[in-house]
Amino acid sequence: MRCSSILIFISFVGLLLRKEALAQFLEPECGLSGMDIKIFGGVNATHGAFPWMAYLYFNENTFLCGGSLIHKRIVLTAAHCIRNTEYLSVRLGEHYTASRAASSTVYRVTLAIRNRLYSKTEHIHDIGLLRLDREVMFNAYIKPVCIITNPRTVPYVSTYTATGWGRTENSVISAVLQVVQLTDTDPNRCYEYMKLRLGPEQICAFNPTGDTCSGDSGGPLVQIVNIDGIWRYVQFGIVSYGMENCMSPGVYVRVHHYVDWILDKIQIALTYKGKQ
């Protein structure tokens, strides 16, 4: 009897610890790719390897930006990507944009929120949220990325994975989702190229053979980390801006700096009854 009580107690404690671990994410089953991903520069991504990627477009199929699914109704993107919202739509499960795959699902944007401190000229606070017209049904090709809700528990990483449909080395928008590995870089390097001082809410990152480029804007900077014994992809940044030639360090929004803002605006988005 005593042994059974101990086992029940251990199981109860284990359940509490699991609930506590999952509570640190916006979505409990986030950041699970199901793919063994190896990246050596700007290459085509494997279909389904980054199931949180969002394809933002307007006027039927004019590509605008990337984004990331962080909640069953919410896509995270850059503030400068939020325009033409009346005609803005999102495709999830997208990979090869030249033809619509069965995995691709279209959602209308019914509310767009930009950070009120966003400055187009200073390139600061470049973060925004999009509310989708209905809840997303998660599957093998559509899953959320992890947003850690407690900034103090965000692990340190020195490299990131960026994905997007931006320009390739041949200066054309890619029809296939591209992926590149980036390294955290001294902010002074970004200043050398862009003459703008970065704040603590920004990341300077670089890959000399394949940086993010025009069209990658709004897409996520992620890395896989071990959290409570489970390897998950966590979003650390948002592609913000860089030089036109795309071969210099780029500037990214540091997501964990805006966690409180994200949580607050999600609550507003989910309770707001109107449009736009």
XYZ file of C-alpha atoms in Angstrom:
276
model
C 0.000 0.000 0.000
C 2.838 2.367 0.972
C 4.661 1.574 -2.302
C 1.512 2.352 -4.317
C 1.151 5.699 -2.534
C 4.749 6.598 -3.373
C 4.239 5.701 -7.038
C 1.057 7.787 -7.195
C 2.893 10.720 -5.578
C 5.793 10.441 -8.052
C 3.367 10.320 -10.981
C 1.528 13.373 -9.627
C 4.769 15.345 -9.239
C 5.838 14.320 -12.746
C 2.513 15.524 -14.152
C 2.870 18.868 -12.359
C 6.413 19.319 -13.663
C 5.287 18.549 -17.223
C 2.417 21.041 -16.957
C 4.821 23.657 -15.582
C 7.262 23.001 -18.445
C 4.539 23.271 -21.093
C 3.184 26.451 -19.484
C 6.304 28.338 -20.557
C 5.194 28.140 -24.216
C 2.372 29.897 -26.053
C 1.423 26.537 -27.581
C 2.291 23.338 -25.659
C 3.155 21.199 -28.702
C 5.345 23.800 -30.377
C 8.663 23.692 -32.197
C 8.456 20.051 -33.271
C 9.705 19.591 -36.810
C 9.931 15.829 -37.141
C 12.812 16.281 -39.598
C 16.571 15.812 -39.234
C 17.747 19.178 -40.552
C 21.314 19.933 -41.647
C 22.155 23.350 -43.080
C 25.346 24.436 -44.823
C 24.477 27.836 -46.328
C 21.527 29.095 -48.353
C 19.775 25.990 -49.676
C 16.279 24.721 -50.435
C 14.430 23.668 -47.306
C 12.848 20.232 -47.018
C 9.056 20.339 -47.305
C 7.641 20.256 -43.786
C 10.949 20.928 -42.036
C 9.800 24.368 -40.860
C 6.032 23.933 -40.443
C 5.569 27.303 -38.700
C 6.566 29.299 -41.797
C 3.903 31.704 -43.022
C 3.700 33.113 -46.558
C 2.184 36.623 -46.510
C 0.682 37.944 -49.738
C -1.967 40.301 -51.141
C -3.906 40.822 -54.386
C -4.340 37.098 -55.022
C -0.646 36.117 -55.065
C 1.710 39.102 -54.719
C 4.335 37.933 -52.209
C 4.963 40.406 -49.411
C 6.839 38.875 -46.469
C 7.414 35.867 -44.306
C 6.063 35.236 -40.837
C 5.779 32.529 -38.210
C 2.813 30.718 -36.705
C 3.076 31.139 -32.916
C -0.515 30.408 -31.860
C -3.536 28.728 -33.432
C -4.868 32.165 -34.471
C -1.719 34.338 -34.552
C 1.174 34.903 -36.971
C 4.226 36.895 -35.872
C 5.939 39.112 -38.454
C 7.793 42.407 -38.884
C 5.913 45.694 -38.455
C 7.131 46.938 -41.837
C 5.369 43.969 -43.469
C 1.964 45.126 -42.268
C 0.443 47.081 -45.130
C -2.439 46.560 -47.560
C -4.095 44.742 -44.676
C -7.521 44.808 -46.322
C -6.205 42.428 -48.975
C -3.627 40.597 -46.856
C -3.752 36.798 -46.631
C -1.530 34.085 -45.190
C -0.673 30.649 -46.535
C 0.479 28.018 -44.062
C 1.978 24.679 -45.051
C 3.517 26.442 -48.059
C 6.786 25.317 -49.641
C 6.919 25.598 -53.441
C 4.964 28.714 -54.352
C 4.794 28.068 -58.104
C 2.125 25.425 -57.485
C -0.305 24.951 -54.618
C 0.457 21.825 -52.625
C -2.261 19.901 -50.813
C -0.511 20.864 -47.563
C -1.067 24.591 -48.193
C -4.003 26.328 -46.496
C -5.137 29.945 -46.968
C -6.219 32.189 -44.106
C -7.524 35.737 -44.282
C -6.045 38.357 -41.970
C -8.832 39.913 -39.896
C -6.691 42.060 -37.599
C -3.162 43.452 -37.877
C -1.281 45.002 -34.950
C 2.001 46.892 -35.280
C 4.137 47.924 -32.330
C 3.183 51.561 -31.740
C 6.871 52.480 -31.258
C 7.864 51.146 -34.668
C 9.948 53.623 -36.663
C 10.460 53.081 -40.372
C 13.381 55.530 -40.493
C 15.188 54.233 -37.397
C 14.321 50.558 -38.008
C 13.336 49.976 -34.375
C 10.527 47.967 -32.715
C 9.893 46.239 -36.041
C 7.390 43.689 -34.776
C 3.727 42.969 -35.476
C 0.979 40.368 -35.136
C -1.660 39.101 -37.547
C -4.912 37.506 -36.432
C -6.203 34.799 -38.744
C -9.867 34.395 -39.636
C -10.139 30.989 -37.944
C -8.214 28.554 -35.773
C -5.421 26.619 -37.439
C -5.623 22.839 -37.459
C -2.114 21.589 -36.734
C -0.726 18.749 -38.844
C 2.612 17.471 -40.168
C 3.058 20.566 -42.371
C 1.485 23.226 -40.144
C 2.724 23.588 -36.563
C 3.624 26.532 -34.314
C 7.154 27.518 -33.370
C 7.935 27.965 -29.674
C 7.759 31.370 -28.031
C 9.131 31.143 -24.487
C 6.849 33.246 -22.299
C 9.383 33.886 -19.513
C 12.327 35.913 -20.904
C 14.518 34.882 -17.957
C 14.416 31.245 -19.087
C 15.427 31.878 -22.716
C 18.646 29.909 -23.368
C 21.680 31.537 -24.944
C 22.490 30.510 -28.509
C 25.161 31.839 -30.859
C 23.765 30.561 -34.156
C 20.347 30.778 -35.774
C 18.427 29.265 -38.658
C 16.596 31.684 -40.965
C 14.016 30.709 -43.581
C 12.195 32.620 -46.299
C 11.286 33.036 -49.956
C 13.571 36.039 -50.430
C 15.981 36.805 -53.246
C 18.571 34.171 -54.101
C 22.147 34.815 -55.224
C 20.721 35.240 -58.732
C 18.591 38.194 -57.502
C 15.244 36.506 -58.090
C 12.534 35.683 -55.566
C 12.780 31.991 -54.765
C 9.789 29.762 -55.480
C 11.114 27.255 -52.941
C 11.510 28.004 -49.242
C 15.173 28.790 -48.546
C 17.114 28.120 -45.351
C 20.416 29.555 -44.113
C 22.498 29.321 -40.950
C 23.493 32.637 -39.319
C 25.972 33.479 -36.573
C 25.428 36.045 -33.831
C 27.734 38.973 -34.615
C 29.059 42.004 -32.736
C 26.521 44.852 -33.185
C 29.424 47.094 -34.174
C 29.657 45.143 -37.435
C 26.094 46.139 -38.273
C 26.990 49.734 -37.432
C 29.940 49.592 -39.837
C 27.597 48.743 -42.700
C 24.407 50.616 -41.791
C 25.552 53.432 -39.469
C 22.775 52.674 -37.005
C 23.388 51.789 -33.372
C 21.532 48.663 -32.309
C 19.657 48.450 -29.036
C 19.304 45.444 -26.708
C 16.066 44.572 -28.522
C 17.979 43.851 -31.750
C 20.303 41.113 -33.025
C 23.146 41.479 -35.511
C 23.781 38.222 -37.388
C 25.703 37.191 -40.484
C 26.631 34.445 -42.915
C 29.176 35.524 -45.564
C 27.919 32.953 -48.080
C 24.156 33.356 -47.732
C 22.520 36.059 -45.616
C 18.797 36.813 -45.411
C 17.544 39.074 -48.173
C 14.633 41.071 -49.539
C 11.495 38.970 -49.181
C 12.806 37.188 -46.098
C 11.482 40.119 -44.022
C 9.183 39.118 -41.197
C 10.418 35.532 -41.183
C 11.718 33.833 -38.045
C 15.200 33.307 -36.665
C 15.038 29.970 -34.833
C 17.294 27.467 -33.145
C 16.690 23.999 -31.773
C 17.245 23.735 -28.025
C 16.742 21.050 -25.398
C 13.991 22.077 -23.009
C 13.149 19.595 -20.273
C 14.503 16.715 -22.343
C 12.657 17.600 -25.554
C 14.358 19.204 -28.559
C 12.242 22.092 -29.801
C 12.660 24.951 -32.241
C 12.424 28.260 -30.402
C 12.031 31.603 -32.171
C 14.740 34.064 -31.174
C 14.396 36.740 -33.848
C 12.438 38.291 -36.711
C 14.097 39.321 -39.977
C 14.021 43.128 -39.950
C 16.432 44.844 -42.338
C 19.855 44.835 -43.978
C 21.868 46.141 -46.910
C 20.449 45.857 -50.427
C 23.223 43.541 -51.632
C 22.266 40.997 -48.925
C 25.921 40.037 -48.381
C 26.480 41.991 -45.155
C 25.279 41.504 -41.559
C 21.536 41.806 -41.064
C 19.458 43.227 -38.228
C 16.814 41.139 -36.476
C 14.233 41.823 -33.787
C 15.093 40.066 -30.514
C 11.815 38.283 -29.782
C 12.216 37.653 -26.057
C 12.554 41.423 -25.521
C 8.917 41.717 -26.670
C 7.320 38.754 -24.897
C 5.113 40.939 -22.680
C 4.011 42.930 -25.735
C 3.262 39.715 -27.653
C 1.192 38.250 -24.806
C -0.740 41.495 -24.345
C -1.516 41.937 -28.039
C -2.543 38.304 -28.482
C -5.081 38.775 -25.702
C -6.385 41.908 -27.426
C -6.482 40.192 -30.824
C -8.406 37.183 -29.541
C -11.055 39.290 -27.791
C -11.447 42.056 -30.377
C -14.722 41.587 -32.267
C -14.254 43.975 -35.181
C -12.173 43.909 -38.358
C -8.865 45.695 -38.889
